[in-house]
């Protein structure tokens, strides 16, 4: 019977797209939407509180960075938890934490110190959603359309950023910045919804020996093979969360070089993402734009990254591969960001900012999906969490350094964009090393758990 066992990974890779797949894409999209919304909402608080709270530019940057410290903690720790207890309960708890503490931000953050503290705790919940959602959806999607559909689900992050901008323009002057966080607390309701509708990963279930539940879910993925799933056993996978040393797999051969390259790439891309998100509205107001135009730049930045991510995924799937596609996107992103330095025309600037989002934030989606499929199932959540956790250091430094260089340059609004362009070039260099090769004589246990060598 062993020779007739079912390879669950092969079944998922070869499955045709069905409504079940689209349901999962939609659920992950919804979770990541609130992740993007809640992480970026503090960017639109700076305008209202910097003078009343007597903040320096660097302190204003910390309004965003404080939440990202929590996000880093959540990203680094959630993977080990998700690989041990499951993707489903970890995602639900993350959404509940972010929803409850967003509500507390609106009701109780009445000073710089209280805002920083509450956002730190909120970030721990938010740190779960993006890396776990990315790893989860990559485990379900068929190989032929994985990058494009995974990018579509991750596009919720950009839509969340646009939503924060729109709500900021329409409601904050009338109702106060707290309105943004009352809306963000809806993430808790999404967490309650997920209790009823969010299924566990089939690969995780098989790895834990829960084959009946896995067979039921696989019957939704491929209804034509439902009888086969009931009759034949699933091929044994490494037990997720049960193997000593699984948390070290991303740091060992053959993954170590790719892991470091992923970390460096994530550091600079998140530096860019949060640096641009935090300061672009205020920089454009400093250049002479009004409140609505300044926030409109924030909306432009996050209006097209999901398109950029999908196009990058399509280019990677069809022509260039992951590393080269990511490198091209970062190079083009550096060029369009630099163009903001050489012109102060509002129309040209808003086009350039939108293109920066298309290439640089869109490139982050490709990086996330690449990371998720670099590691075996028993280290996938851990590896993605490590990358985004380390990368959050860049996200933390982006808003803060933006404030520091702005203050040190005497308010020169060109300098932050030059820093972003340099970071984009460094990402392009790091992406060249995202490659897994199988060395001769590698540890047998790791080899058994490893996927096929990654293609560039």
Tab-separated table of C-alpha atoms in Angstrom:
chain	number	residue	atom	x	y	z
A	1	UNK	CA	0.000	0.000	0.000
A	2	UNK	CA	2.894	2.336	0.662
A	3	UNK	CA	3.673	2.544	-3.057
A	4	UNK	CA	0.092	3.749	-3.631
A	5	UNK	CA	0.153	6.452	-0.995
A	6	UNK	CA	-0.942	9.978	-1.895
A	7	UNK	CA	1.559	12.837	-2.056
A	8	UNK	CA	-0.499	15.734	-0.677
A	9	UNK	CA	1.940	18.357	-1.990
A	10	UNK	CA	1.741	16.953	-5.518
A	11	UNK	CA	-2.067	16.810	-5.280
A	12	UNK	CA	-2.214	20.474	-4.279
A	13	UNK	CA	0.309	21.532	-6.915
A	14	UNK	CA	-1.578	19.811	-9.735
A	15	UNK	CA	-5.124	20.768	-8.685
A	16	UNK	CA	-7.256	22.877	-11.020
A	17	UNK	CA	-8.497	26.164	-9.582
A	18	UNK	CA	-11.849	25.762	-7.864
A	19	UNK	CA	-14.185	27.960	-5.779
A	20	UNK	CA	-12.517	26.581	-2.646
A	21	UNK	CA	-9.220	28.167	-3.717
A	22	UNK	CA	-10.915	31.513	-4.362
A	23	UNK	CA	-12.563	31.357	-0.955
A	24	UNK	CA	-9.175	30.951	0.720
A	25	UNK	CA	-7.653	33.738	-1.379
A	26	UNK	CA	-10.533	35.984	-0.294
A	27	UNK	CA	-10.173	35.118	3.396
A	28	UNK	CA	-6.428	35.735	3.424
A	29	UNK	CA	-7.004	38.948	1.445
A	30	UNK	CA	-9.462	40.127	4.105
A	31	UNK	CA	-7.090	39.366	6.975
A	32	UNK	CA	-4.160	41.085	5.273
A	33	UNK	CA	-6.351	44.085	4.401
A	34	UNK	CA	-6.779	44.863	8.087
A	35	UNK	CA	-3.116	44.133	8.663
A	36	UNK	CA	-2.157	46.765	6.074
A	37	UNK	CA	-4.787	49.182	7.277
A	38	UNK	CA	-3.852	48.986	10.939
A	39	UNK	CA	-0.104	49.105	10.377
A	40	UNK	CA	-0.335	52.177	8.125
A	41	UNK	CA	-3.060	54.095	9.982
A	42	UNK	CA	-0.572	55.718	12.427
A	43	UNK	CA	1.060	57.449	9.435
A	44	UNK	CA	-2.035	59.639	9.287
A	45	UNK	CA	-1.911	60.470	13.001
A	46	UNK	CA	1.352	62.430	12.753
A	47	UNK	CA	-0.363	65.454	11.197
A	48	UNK	CA	-2.774	65.773	14.140
A	49	UNK	CA	-0.611	65.090	17.192
A	50	UNK	CA	2.921	66.260	16.438
A	51	UNK	CA	2.269	69.846	17.591
A	52	UNK	CA	-0.182	69.158	20.483
A	53	UNK	CA	2.163	66.510	21.902
A	54	UNK	CA	5.288	68.590	21.166
A	55	UNK	CA	7.012	65.907	19.084
A	56	UNK	CA	10.284	66.150	17.176
A	57	UNK	CA	10.428	64.619	13.657
A	58	UNK	CA	12.183	61.530	15.073
A	59	UNK	CA	9.492	61.107	17.771
A	60	UNK	CA	6.797	61.486	15.126
A	61	UNK	CA	8.403	58.619	13.219
A	62	UNK	CA	8.204	56.487	16.350
A	63	UNK	CA	4.402	56.757	16.265
A	64	UNK	CA	4.617	54.325	13.352
A	65	UNK	CA	7.753	52.468	14.427
A	66	UNK	CA	6.384	51.492	17.872
A	67	UNK	CA	3.736	49.272	16.328
A	68	UNK	CA	6.365	47.772	14.049
A	69	UNK	CA	8.451	46.705	17.049
A	70	UNK	CA	5.448	44.614	18.116
A	71	UNK	CA	5.034	43.389	14.542
A	72	UNK	CA	8.651	42.232	14.570
A	73	UNK	CA	8.064	40.291	17.801
A	74	UNK	CA	4.898	38.717	16.393
A	75	UNK	CA	6.600	37.823	13.115
A	76	UNK	CA	9.599	36.216	14.776
A	77	UNK	CA	7.585	34.137	17.242
A	78	UNK	CA	4.402	33.241	15.397
A	79	UNK	CA	6.047	30.808	12.973
A	80	UNK	CA	7.207	28.466	15.706
A	81	UNK	CA	3.720	28.633	17.242
A	82	UNK	CA	1.936	28.070	13.912
A	83	UNK	CA	4.208	25.155	13.026
A	84	UNK	CA	3.382	23.603	16.407
A	85	UNK	CA	-0.340	24.264	17.065
A	86	UNK	CA	-1.548	25.031	13.548
A	87	UNK	CA	-2.074	27.895	11.108
A	88	UNK	CA	-5.778	28.338	11.902
A	89	UNK	CA	-5.690	29.093	15.666
A	90	UNK	CA	-2.594	31.269	15.309
A	91	UNK	CA	-4.227	33.446	12.637
A	92	UNK	CA	-7.429	33.809	14.661
A	93	UNK	CA	-5.576	34.904	17.799
A	94	UNK	CA	-3.532	37.423	15.782
A	95	UNK	CA	-6.670	39.034	14.362
A	96	UNK	CA	-8.345	39.155	17.773
A	97	UNK	CA	-5.335	40.840	19.383
A	98	UNK	CA	-5.049	43.469	16.650
A	99	UNK	CA	-8.790	44.211	16.770
A	100	UNK	CA	-9.021	44.577	20.550
A	101	UNK	CA	-5.940	46.773	20.844
A	102	UNK	CA	-6.962	48.939	17.891
A	103	UNK	CA	-10.099	49.695	19.865
A	104	UNK	CA	-7.959	50.532	22.898
A	105	UNK	CA	-5.862	52.873	20.743
A	106	UNK	CA	-9.005	54.828	19.879
A	107	UNK	CA	-10.354	54.938	23.422
A	108	UNK	CA	-7.259	55.142	25.631
A	109	UNK	CA	-4.241	56.477	23.677
A	110	UNK	CA	-4.393	60.106	24.866
A	111	UNK	CA	-0.647	60.815	25.074
A	112	UNK	CA	2.562	60.031	23.234
A	113	UNK	CA	3.559	57.400	25.802
A	114	UNK	CA	0.186	55.627	25.914
A	115	UNK	CA	-0.043	55.619	22.106
A	116	UNK	CA	3.427	54.050	21.827
A	117	UNK	CA	2.662	51.363	24.429
A	118	UNK	CA	-0.716	50.308	23.012
A	119	UNK	CA	0.617	50.228	19.458
A	120	UNK	CA	3.488	48.006	20.606
A	121	UNK	CA	1.002	45.404	21.879
A	122	UNK	CA	-1.208	45.783	18.796
A	123	UNK	CA	1.779	45.034	16.603
A	124	UNK	CA	2.289	41.615	18.194
A	125	UNK	CA	-1.088	40.567	16.786
A	126	UNK	CA	-0.473	42.281	13.456
A	127	UNK	CA	2.883	40.520	13.118
A	128	UNK	CA	1.080	37.201	12.724
A	129	UNK	CA	-1.167	38.056	9.801
A	130	UNK	CA	1.069	38.813	6.800
A	131	UNK	CA	3.720	36.063	7.179
A	132	UNK	CA	1.235	33.416	8.258
A	133	UNK	CA	-1.290	34.353	5.581
A	134	UNK	CA	1.446	34.223	2.937
A	135	UNK	CA	2.737	30.811	4.049
A	136	UNK	CA	-0.809	29.459	4.385
A	137	UNK	CA	-2.094	30.472	0.954
A	138	UNK	CA	1.078	29.205	-0.739
A	139	UNK	CA	0.431	25.794	0.821
A	140	UNK	CA	-2.975	25.549	-0.894
A	141	UNK	CA	-2.452	27.095	-4.318
A	142	UNK	CA	-1.586	25.026	-7.425
A	143	UNK	CA	1.882	25.478	-8.824
A	144	UNK	CA	0.879	26.964	-12.176
A	145	UNK	CA	-0.765	30.056	-10.656
A	146	UNK	CA	0.775	30.234	-7.190
A	147	UNK	CA	2.672	33.516	-7.448
A	148	UNK	CA	-0.135	35.448	-9.095
A	149	UNK	CA	-2.906	34.319	-6.756
A	150	UNK	CA	-0.735	34.545	-3.645
A	151	UNK	CA	0.094	38.099	-4.676
A	152	UNK	CA	-3.615	38.796	-5.138
A	153	UNK	CA	-4.315	37.672	-1.576
A	154	UNK	CA	-1.425	39.779	-0.264
A	155	UNK	CA	-2.813	42.771	-2.174
A	156	UNK	CA	-5.116	43.290	0.784
A	157	UNK	CA	-2.159	45.045	2.444
A	158	UNK	CA	-2.093	47.765	-0.217
A	159	UNK	CA	-5.866	48.096	-0.273
A	160	UNK	CA	-5.727	48.524	3.495
A	161	UNK	CA	-3.237	51.360	3.034
A	162	UNK	CA	-5.513	53.032	0.464
A	163	UNK	CA	-8.471	52.599	2.800
A	164	UNK	CA	-6.547	54.260	5.634
A	165	UNK	CA	-5.768	57.196	3.330
A	166	UNK	CA	-9.359	57.587	2.153
A	167	UNK	CA	-10.803	57.411	5.641
A	168	UNK	CA	-8.121	59.806	6.826
A	169	UNK	CA	-9.104	62.364	4.179
A	170	UNK	CA	-12.862	61.981	4.647
A	171	UNK	CA	-13.302	61.628	8.402
A	172	UNK	CA	-10.296	62.535	10.555
A	173	UNK	CA	-10.663	66.308	10.373
A	174	UNK	CA	-14.292	66.027	11.465
A	175	UNK	CA	-14.160	63.090	13.900
A	176	UNK	CA	-10.483	63.036	14.932
A	177	UNK	CA	-7.693	60.574	14.241
A	178	UNK	CA	-9.317	58.091	16.640
A	179	UNK	CA	-11.849	57.272	13.905
A	180	UNK	CA	-9.128	55.356	12.056
A	181	UNK	CA	-8.679	52.947	14.959
A	182	UNK	CA	-12.367	52.459	15.654
A	183	UNK	CA	-12.577	51.201	12.083
A	184	UNK	CA	-9.421	49.091	12.530
A	185	UNK	CA	-11.020	47.261	15.453
A	186	UNK	CA	-13.204	45.436	12.917
A	187	UNK	CA	-10.214	43.073	12.619
A	188	UNK	CA	-11.452	41.464	15.839
A	189	UNK	CA	-14.788	40.695	14.184
A	190	UNK	CA	-12.922	39.156	11.264
A	191	UNK	CA	-11.111	36.943	13.779
A	192	UNK	CA	-14.472	35.744	15.122
A	193	UNK	CA	-15.641	35.070	11.558
A	194	UNK	CA	-12.519	32.987	10.920
A	195	UNK	CA	-13.473	30.635	13.751
A	196	UNK	CA	-16.342	29.463	11.537
A	197	UNK	CA	-14.876	29.623	8.023
A	198	UNK	CA	-11.064	29.402	8.072
A	199	UNK	CA	-9.787	25.809	7.504
A	200	UNK	CA	-6.490	24.384	8.675
A	201	UNK	CA	-3.651	23.714	6.231
A	202	UNK	CA	-3.918	20.220	4.731
A	203	UNK	CA	-0.147	19.773	4.709
A	204	UNK	CA	-0.079	20.624	8.399
A	205	UNK	CA	-2.867	18.115	9.121
A	206	UNK	CA	-1.100	15.332	7.216
A	207	UNK	CA	2.159	16.097	9.005
A	208	UNK	CA	0.355	15.678	12.333
A	209	UNK	CA	-1.371	12.443	11.316
A	210	UNK	CA	-4.869	13.995	11.156
A	211	UNK	CA	-5.626	12.284	7.885
A	212	UNK	CA	-9.436	12.235	8.100
A	213	UNK	CA	-9.603	16.020	8.356
A	214	UNK	CA	-6.996	16.307	5.604
A	215	UNK	CA	-9.011	14.003	3.329
A	216	UNK	CA	-12.159	16.082	3.907
A	217	UNK	CA	-10.350	19.280	2.925
A	218	UNK	CA	-8.628	17.678	-0.066
A	219	UNK	CA	-12.054	16.563	-1.278
A	220	UNK	CA	-12.960	20.254	-1.547
A	221	UNK	CA	-9.740	20.997	-3.410
A	222	UNK	CA	-10.213	18.089	-5.841
A	223	UNK	CA	-13.768	16.691	-5.566
A	224	UNK	CA	-13.129	14.257	-8.438
A	225	UNK	CA	-10.573	12.418	-6.267
A	226	UNK	CA	-12.559	12.404	-3.016
A	227	UNK	CA	-13.027	8.626	-3.049
A	228	UNK	CA	-9.288	8.117	-3.544
A	229	UNK	CA	-8.514	10.308	-0.521
A	230	UNK	CA	-10.815	8.174	1.610
A	231	UNK	CA	-9.318	4.891	0.427
A	232	UNK	CA	-5.548	5.476	0.211
A	233	UNK	CA	-3.179	6.780	2.894
A	234	UNK	CA	-1.300	10.038	2.578
A	235	UNK	CA	2.469	9.798	2.230
A	236	UNK	CA	4.086	10.610	5.539
A	237	UNK	CA	5.402	14.139	5.972
A	238	UNK	CA	7.834	15.383	8.579
A	239	UNK	CA	5.701	16.078	11.635
A	240	UNK	CA	5.290	19.812	11.923
A	241	UNK	CA	6.208	21.097	15.341
A	242	UNK	CA	7.363	17.675	16.581
A	243	UNK	CA	10.937	17.490	15.282
A	244	UNK	CA	13.747	18.830	17.414
A	245	UNK	CA	15.716	21.468	15.560
A	246	UNK	CA	13.030	22.346	12.978
A	247	UNK	CA	13.353	25.976	14.004
A	248	UNK	CA	17.009	25.859	12.856
A	249	UNK	CA	16.273	24.560	9.337
A	250	UNK	CA	16.307	28.053	7.717
A	251	UNK	CA	19.757	28.632	9.239
A	252	UNK	CA	21.295	25.365	8.039
A	253	UNK	CA	22.453	24.062	4.685
A	254	UNK	CA	21.130	24.191	2.017
A	255	UNK	CA	19.048	27.200	3.075
A	256	UNK	CA	21.489	29.461	4.950
A	257	UNK	CA	22.639	31.712	2.072
A	258	UNK	CA	19.116	32.104	0.730
A	259	UNK	CA	17.875	32.872	4.246
A	260	UNK	CA	20.387	35.695	4.718
A	261	UNK	CA	19.560	37.108	1.267
A	262	UNK	CA	15.848	36.977	2.084
A	263	UNK	CA	16.441	38.762	5.394
A	264	UNK	CA	18.489	41.541	3.799
A	265	UNK	CA	15.959	41.969	0.984
A	266	UNK	CA	13.085	42.132	3.468
A	267	UNK	CA	14.974	44.629	5.630
A	268	UNK	CA	15.419	47.101	2.792
A	269	UNK	CA	12.000	46.598	1.183
A	270	UNK	CA	10.208	47.133	4.492
A	271	UNK	CA	12.477	50.104	5.203
A	272	UNK	CA	11.248	51.525	1.898
A	273	UNK	CA	7.600	50.558	2.448
A	274	UNK	CA	7.204	52.115	5.877
A	275	UNK	CA	9.541	55.026	5.214
A	276	UNK	CA	7.517	56.098	2.166
A	277	UNK	CA	4.187	55.337	3.843
A	278	UNK	CA	4.996	57.342	6.964
A	279	UNK	CA	6.513	60.448	5.440
A	280	UNK	CA	5.149	60.890	1.907
A	281	UNK	CA	1.870	62.617	2.970
A	282	UNK	CA	3.696	65.037	5.274
A	283	UNK	CA	6.560	65.672	2.850
A	284	UNK	CA	4.101	66.626	0.141
A	285	UNK	CA	2.254	68.934	2.524
A	286	UNK	CA	5.647	70.521	3.349
A	287	UNK	CA	6.168	71.048	-0.387
A	288	UNK	CA	3.073	73.232	-0.433
A	289	UNK	CA	0.231	70.767	-0.951
A	290	UNK	CA	-2.955	70.916	1.081
A	291	UNK	CA	-4.126	68.286	3.564
A	292	UNK	CA	-6.219	66.311	1.051
A	293	UNK	CA	-3.448	66.328	-1.579
A	294	UNK	CA	-0.872	65.176	0.969
A	295	UNK	CA	-3.024	62.237	2.033
A	296	UNK	CA	-3.815	61.637	-1.636
A	297	UNK	CA	-0.139	60.869	-2.189
A	298	UNK	CA	-0.452	58.183	0.470
A	299	UNK	CA	-3.420	56.723	-1.382
A	300	UNK	CA	-1.480	56.811	-4.668
A	301	UNK	CA	1.432	54.967	-3.075
A	302	UNK	CA	-0.793	52.059	-2.049
A	303	UNK	CA	-3.279	52.033	-4.914
A	304	UNK	CA	-1.287	49.938	-7.391
A	305	UNK	CA	1.278	47.745	-5.550
A	306	UNK	CA	-0.988	44.710	-5.850
A	307	UNK	CA	-0.979	45.219	-9.625
A	308	UNK	CA	2.796	45.530	-9.498
A	309	UNK	CA	3.006	42.336	-7.464
A	310	UNK	CA	0.712	40.418	-9.824
A	311	UNK	CA	2.608	41.626	-12.898
A	312	UNK	CA	5.909	40.742	-11.214
A	313	UNK	CA	4.534	37.284	-10.427
A	314	UNK	CA	3.399	36.844	-14.028
A	315	UNK	CA	6.818	37.898	-15.331
A	316	UNK	CA	8.471	35.499	-12.863
A	317	UNK	CA	6.173	32.603	-13.789
A	318	UNK	CA	6.565	33.087	-17.550
A	319	UNK	CA	9.991	34.579	-18.235
A	320	UNK	CA	12.516	35.904	-15.730
A	321	UNK	CA	12.171	33.768	-12.603
A	322	UNK	CA	11.899	35.072	-9.066
A	323	UNK	CA	15.305	36.615	-8.425
A	324	UNK	CA	15.668	38.484	-11.705
A	325	UNK	CA	12.071	39.749	-11.623
A	326	UNK	CA	12.553	41.092	-8.105
A	327	UNK	CA	15.845	42.731	-9.105
A	328	UNK	CA	14.291	44.432	-12.139
A	329	UNK	CA	11.394	45.719	-10.040
A	330	UNK	CA	13.756	47.186	-7.427
A	331	UNK	CA	15.923	48.868	-10.067
A	332	UNK	CA	12.923	50.498	-11.729
A	333	UNK	CA	11.585	51.490	-8.312
A	334	UNK	CA	14.857	53.263	-7.507
A	335	UNK	CA	14.636	55.270	-10.752
A	336	UNK	CA	11.049	56.454	-10.287
A	337	UNK	CA	11.704	57.374	-6.650
A	338	UNK	CA	14.694	59.492	-7.665
A	339	UNK	CA	12.511	61.308	-10.196
A	340	UNK	CA	10.626	62.885	-7.270
A	341	UNK	CA	13.863	64.675	-6.331
A	342	UNK	CA	14.139	66.439	-9.696
A	343	UNK	CA	10.628	67.822	-10.050
A	344	UNK	CA	8.098	69.410	-7.704
A	345	UNK	CA	5.220	69.211	-10.165
A	346	UNK	CA	2.267	67.683	-8.278
A	347	UNK	CA	0.988	65.590	-11.206
A	348	UNK	CA	4.403	64.160	-12.072
A	349	UNK	CA	5.139	63.521	-8.400
A	350	UNK	CA	1.910	61.625	-7.801
A	351	UNK	CA	2.608	59.461	-10.872
A	352	UNK	CA	6.140	58.768	-9.613
A	353	UNK	CA	4.906	57.903	-6.114
A	354	UNK	CA	2.297	55.534	-7.576
A	355	UNK	CA	5.006	53.846	-9.669
A	356	UNK	CA	7.244	53.572	-6.601
A	357	UNK	CA	4.428	51.649	-4.930
A	358	UNK	CA	3.944	49.543	-8.076
A	359	UNK	CA	7.570	48.416	-8.150
A	360	UNK	CA	8.864	48.544	-4.576
A	361	UNK	CA	5.839	47.558	-2.493
A	362	UNK	CA	4.775	45.231	-5.310
A	363	UNK	CA	8.217	43.636	-5.085
A	364	UNK	CA	7.586	42.862	-1.415
A	365	UNK	CA	4.705	40.588	-2.434
A	366	UNK	CA	7.030	38.630	-4.711
A	367	UNK	CA	9.612	38.375	-1.933
A	368	UNK	CA	7.029	37.031	0.540
A	369	UNK	CA	5.844	34.339	-1.854
A	370	UNK	CA	9.392	33.384	-2.773
A	371	UNK	CA	10.245	32.965	0.896
A	372	UNK	CA	7.180	30.839	1.609
A	373	UNK	CA	8.139	28.313	-1.053
A	374	UNK	CA	11.851	28.242	-0.195
A	375	UNK	CA	11.403	26.048	2.907
A	376	UNK	CA	9.830	22.617	3.607
A	377	UNK	CA	6.424	22.424	5.311
A	378	UNK	CA	7.873	21.847	8.773
A	379	UNK	CA	9.793	25.141	8.581
A	380	UNK	CA	7.642	27.213	6.229
A	381	UNK	CA	5.873	29.290	8.860
A	382	UNK	CA	9.090	29.627	10.830
A	383	UNK	CA	11.159	30.680	7.805
A	384	UNK	CA	8.610	33.253	6.638
A	385	UNK	CA	8.257	34.576	10.168
A	386	UNK	CA	12.026	34.885	10.552
A	387	UNK	CA	12.320	36.832	7.297
A	388	UNK	CA	9.531	39.282	8.052
A	389	UNK	CA	10.590	39.534	11.689
A	390	UNK	CA	14.131	40.536	10.756
A	391	UNK	CA	12.752	42.653	7.933
A	392	UNK	CA	10.612	44.574	10.410
A	393	UNK	CA	13.818	46.093	11.726
A	394	UNK	CA	13.896	47.919	8.413
A	395	UNK	CA	10.249	48.843	8.833
A	396	UNK	CA	10.983	50.212	12.297
A	397	UNK	CA	13.969	52.221	11.071
A	398	UNK	CA	12.224	53.569	7.946
A	399	UNK	CA	9.872	56.020	9.691
A	400	UNK	CA	12.469	56.879	12.342
A	401	UNK	CA	15.381	57.482	9.948
A	402	UNK	CA	13.052	59.433	7.684
A	403	UNK	CA	12.457	61.798	10.590
A	404	UNK	CA	16.151	61.906	11.514
A	405	UNK	CA	17.412	62.737	8.003
A	406	UNK	CA	14.617	65.235	7.503
A	407	UNK	CA	15.613	67.035	10.696
A	408	UNK	CA	19.363	66.792	9.959
A	409	UNK	CA	18.904	68.198	6.442
A	410	UNK	CA	17.008	71.223	7.725
A	411	UNK	CA	13.707	70.006	6.310
A	412	UNK	CA	14.990	69.204	2.799
A	413	UNK	CA	12.144	67.081	1.412
A	414	UNK	CA	14.387	65.493	-1.257
A	415	UNK	CA	16.684	63.638	1.142
A	416	UNK	CA	14.235	60.891	2.291
A	417	UNK	CA	13.547	59.960	-1.346
A	418	UNK	CA	17.286	59.677	-2.077
A	419	UNK	CA	17.657	57.330	0.920
A	420	UNK	CA	14.782	55.181	-0.382
A	421	UNK	CA	16.388	54.915	-3.841
A	422	UNK	CA	19.681	53.748	-2.302
A	423	UNK	CA	17.805	51.099	-0.281
A	424	UNK	CA	16.116	49.873	-3.485
A	425	UNK	CA	19.492	49.370	-5.192
A	426	UNK	CA	20.789	47.427	-2.175
A	427	UNK	CA	17.697	45.187	-2.341
A	428	UNK	CA	18.447	44.477	-5.993
A	429	UNK	CA	21.928	43.256	-5.023
A	430	UNK	CA	20.666	41.084	-2.155
A	431	UNK	CA	17.986	39.443	-4.323
A	432	UNK	CA	20.686	37.920	-6.530
A	433	UNK	CA	21.597	35.544	-3.693
A	434	UNK	CA	18.111	34.109	-3.066
A	435	UNK	CA	18.904	30.621	-4.285
A	436	UNK	CA	18.735	27.177	-2.684
A	437	UNK	CA	21.124	24.522	-3.991
A	438	UNK	CA	21.409	20.969	-2.731
A	439	UNK	CA	25.020	20.264	-1.766
A	440	UNK	CA	26.367	16.730	-1.936
A	441	UNK	CA	26.353	14.926	1.372
A	442	UNK	CA	23.879	17.238	3.096
A	443	UNK	CA	22.183	16.032	6.245
A	444	UNK	CA	19.760	13.277	5.301
A	445	UNK	CA	16.995	14.450	7.554
A	446	UNK	CA	17.075	17.914	6.081
A	447	UNK	CA	17.254	16.529	2.562
A	448	UNK	CA	14.181	14.398	3.181
A	449	UNK	CA	12.270	17.438	4.347
A	450	UNK	CA	13.500	19.740	1.591
A	451	UNK	CA	11.595	20.712	-1.548
A	452	UNK	CA	13.177	20.532	-4.957
A	453	UNK	CA	16.017	23.016	-5.442
A	454	UNK	CA	14.566	26.471	-6.006
A	455	UNK	CA	14.803	27.905	-9.476
A	456	UNK	CA	16.066	31.421	-9.842
